[in-house]
Short mmCIF file of C-alpha atoms in Angstrom, two decimals:
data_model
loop_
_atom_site.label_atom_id
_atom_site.label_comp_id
_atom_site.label_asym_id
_atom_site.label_seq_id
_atom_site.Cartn_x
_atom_site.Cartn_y
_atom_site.Cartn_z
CA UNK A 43 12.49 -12.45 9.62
CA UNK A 44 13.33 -9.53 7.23
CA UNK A 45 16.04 -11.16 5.85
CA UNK A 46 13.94 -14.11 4.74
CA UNK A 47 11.15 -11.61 3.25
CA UNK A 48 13.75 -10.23 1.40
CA UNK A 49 15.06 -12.97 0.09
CA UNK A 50 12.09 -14.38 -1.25
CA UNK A 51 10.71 -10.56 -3.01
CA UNK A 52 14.28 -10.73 -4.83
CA UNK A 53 13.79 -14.29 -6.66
CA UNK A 54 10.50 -13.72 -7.07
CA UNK A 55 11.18 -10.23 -9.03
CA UNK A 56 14.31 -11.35 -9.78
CA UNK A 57 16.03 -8.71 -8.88
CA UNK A 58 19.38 -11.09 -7.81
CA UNK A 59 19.96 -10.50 -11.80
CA UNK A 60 20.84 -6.84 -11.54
CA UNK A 61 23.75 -5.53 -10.35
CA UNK A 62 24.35 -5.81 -6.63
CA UNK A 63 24.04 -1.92 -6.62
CA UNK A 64 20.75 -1.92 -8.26
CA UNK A 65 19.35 -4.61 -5.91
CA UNK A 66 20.19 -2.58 -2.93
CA UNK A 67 18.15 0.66 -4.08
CA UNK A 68 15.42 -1.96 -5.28
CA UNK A 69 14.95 -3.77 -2.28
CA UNK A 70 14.87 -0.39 -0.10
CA UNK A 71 12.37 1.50 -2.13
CA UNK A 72 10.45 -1.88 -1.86
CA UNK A 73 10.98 -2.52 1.79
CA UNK A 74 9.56 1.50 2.45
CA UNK A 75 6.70 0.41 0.69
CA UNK A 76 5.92 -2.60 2.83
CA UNK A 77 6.77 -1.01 5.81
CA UNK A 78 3.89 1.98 5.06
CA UNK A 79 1.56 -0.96 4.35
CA UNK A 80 2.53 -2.86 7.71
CA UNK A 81 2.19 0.19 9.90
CA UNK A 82 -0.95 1.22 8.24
CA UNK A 83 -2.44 -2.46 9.22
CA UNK A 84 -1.08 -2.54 12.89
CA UNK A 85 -2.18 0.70 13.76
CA UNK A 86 -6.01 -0.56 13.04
CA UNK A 87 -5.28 -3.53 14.95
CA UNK A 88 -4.09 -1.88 18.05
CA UNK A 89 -6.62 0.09 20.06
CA UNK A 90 -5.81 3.67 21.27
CA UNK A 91 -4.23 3.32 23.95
CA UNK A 92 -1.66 0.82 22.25
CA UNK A 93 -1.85 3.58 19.28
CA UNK A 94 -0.98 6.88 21.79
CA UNK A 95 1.63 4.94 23.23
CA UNK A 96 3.17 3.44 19.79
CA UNK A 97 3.35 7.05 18.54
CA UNK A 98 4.99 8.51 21.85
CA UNK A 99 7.68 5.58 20.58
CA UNK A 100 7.84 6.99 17.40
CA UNK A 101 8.39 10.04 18.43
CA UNK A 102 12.13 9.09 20.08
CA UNK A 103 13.30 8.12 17.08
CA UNK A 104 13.34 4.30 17.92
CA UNK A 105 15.61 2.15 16.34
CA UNK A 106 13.76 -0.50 13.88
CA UNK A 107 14.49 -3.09 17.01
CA UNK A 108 13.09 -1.26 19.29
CA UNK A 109 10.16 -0.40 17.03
CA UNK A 110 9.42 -3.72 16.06
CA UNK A 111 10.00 -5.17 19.08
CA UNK A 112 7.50 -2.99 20.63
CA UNK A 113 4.87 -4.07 17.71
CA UNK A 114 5.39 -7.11 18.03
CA UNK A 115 4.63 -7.29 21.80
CA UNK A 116 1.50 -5.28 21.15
CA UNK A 117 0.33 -7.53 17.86
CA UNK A 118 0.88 -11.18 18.04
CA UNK A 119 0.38 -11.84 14.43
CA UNK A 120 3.00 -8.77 13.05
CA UNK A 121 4.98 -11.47 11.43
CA UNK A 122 2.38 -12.91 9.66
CA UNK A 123 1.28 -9.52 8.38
CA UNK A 124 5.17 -8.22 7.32
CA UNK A 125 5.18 -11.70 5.11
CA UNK A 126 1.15 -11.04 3.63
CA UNK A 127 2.52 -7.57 2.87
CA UNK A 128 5.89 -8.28 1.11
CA UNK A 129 4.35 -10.90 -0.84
CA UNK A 130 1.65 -8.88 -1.73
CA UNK A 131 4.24 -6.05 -2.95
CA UNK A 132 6.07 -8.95 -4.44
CA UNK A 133 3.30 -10.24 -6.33
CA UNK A 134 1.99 -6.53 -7.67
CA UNK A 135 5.40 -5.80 -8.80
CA UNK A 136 5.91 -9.38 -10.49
CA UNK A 137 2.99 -8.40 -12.03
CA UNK A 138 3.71 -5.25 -13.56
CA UNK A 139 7.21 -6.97 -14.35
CA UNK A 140 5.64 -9.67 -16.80
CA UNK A 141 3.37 -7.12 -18.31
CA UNK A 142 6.27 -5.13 -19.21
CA UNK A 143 8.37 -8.10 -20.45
#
């Protein structure tokens, strides 16, 4: 899933034209940002209980698999919501990009 969403953010920017460096530290300021914006949706969706319980998680230091795989149990749609929120990330930054260039 992530590696599509990735994908796509780095032709749309076109970040595949920098050095292979540059697209790494790119890609994981991007992907912090998307994450914040993912968890901040989720945790409305889920109620409470689901939100004690997701931060007792966090709280082991999951591994993304485990953390996901956890959200994704608790909110159907979470990979609908990863792909709104990297394209929206996507499209802000593609749009600061063109008014720059």
């Amino acid at each position: 899933m992530f590696d599509e969403i990735n994908k796509n953010v780095v032709t749309i920017l076109g970040i595949d034209k920098l050095p292979v460096e540059q697209q790494q530290e790119v890609m994981e300021k991007l992907g912090s940002i998307v994450y914040q914006e993912v968890m901040l949706r989720v945790l409305d969706i889920m109620d409470d209980k689901e939100g004690e319980a997701f931060e007792k998680l966090l709280e082991t230091n999951p591994t993304p698999e485990v953390m996901f795989g956890y959200l994704a149990e608790k909110v159907p749609e979470l990979d609908t919501i990863v792909k709104e929120e990297a394209q929206k990330i996507a499209d802000d930054a593609q749009n600061i990009m063109s008014q720059i260039g």
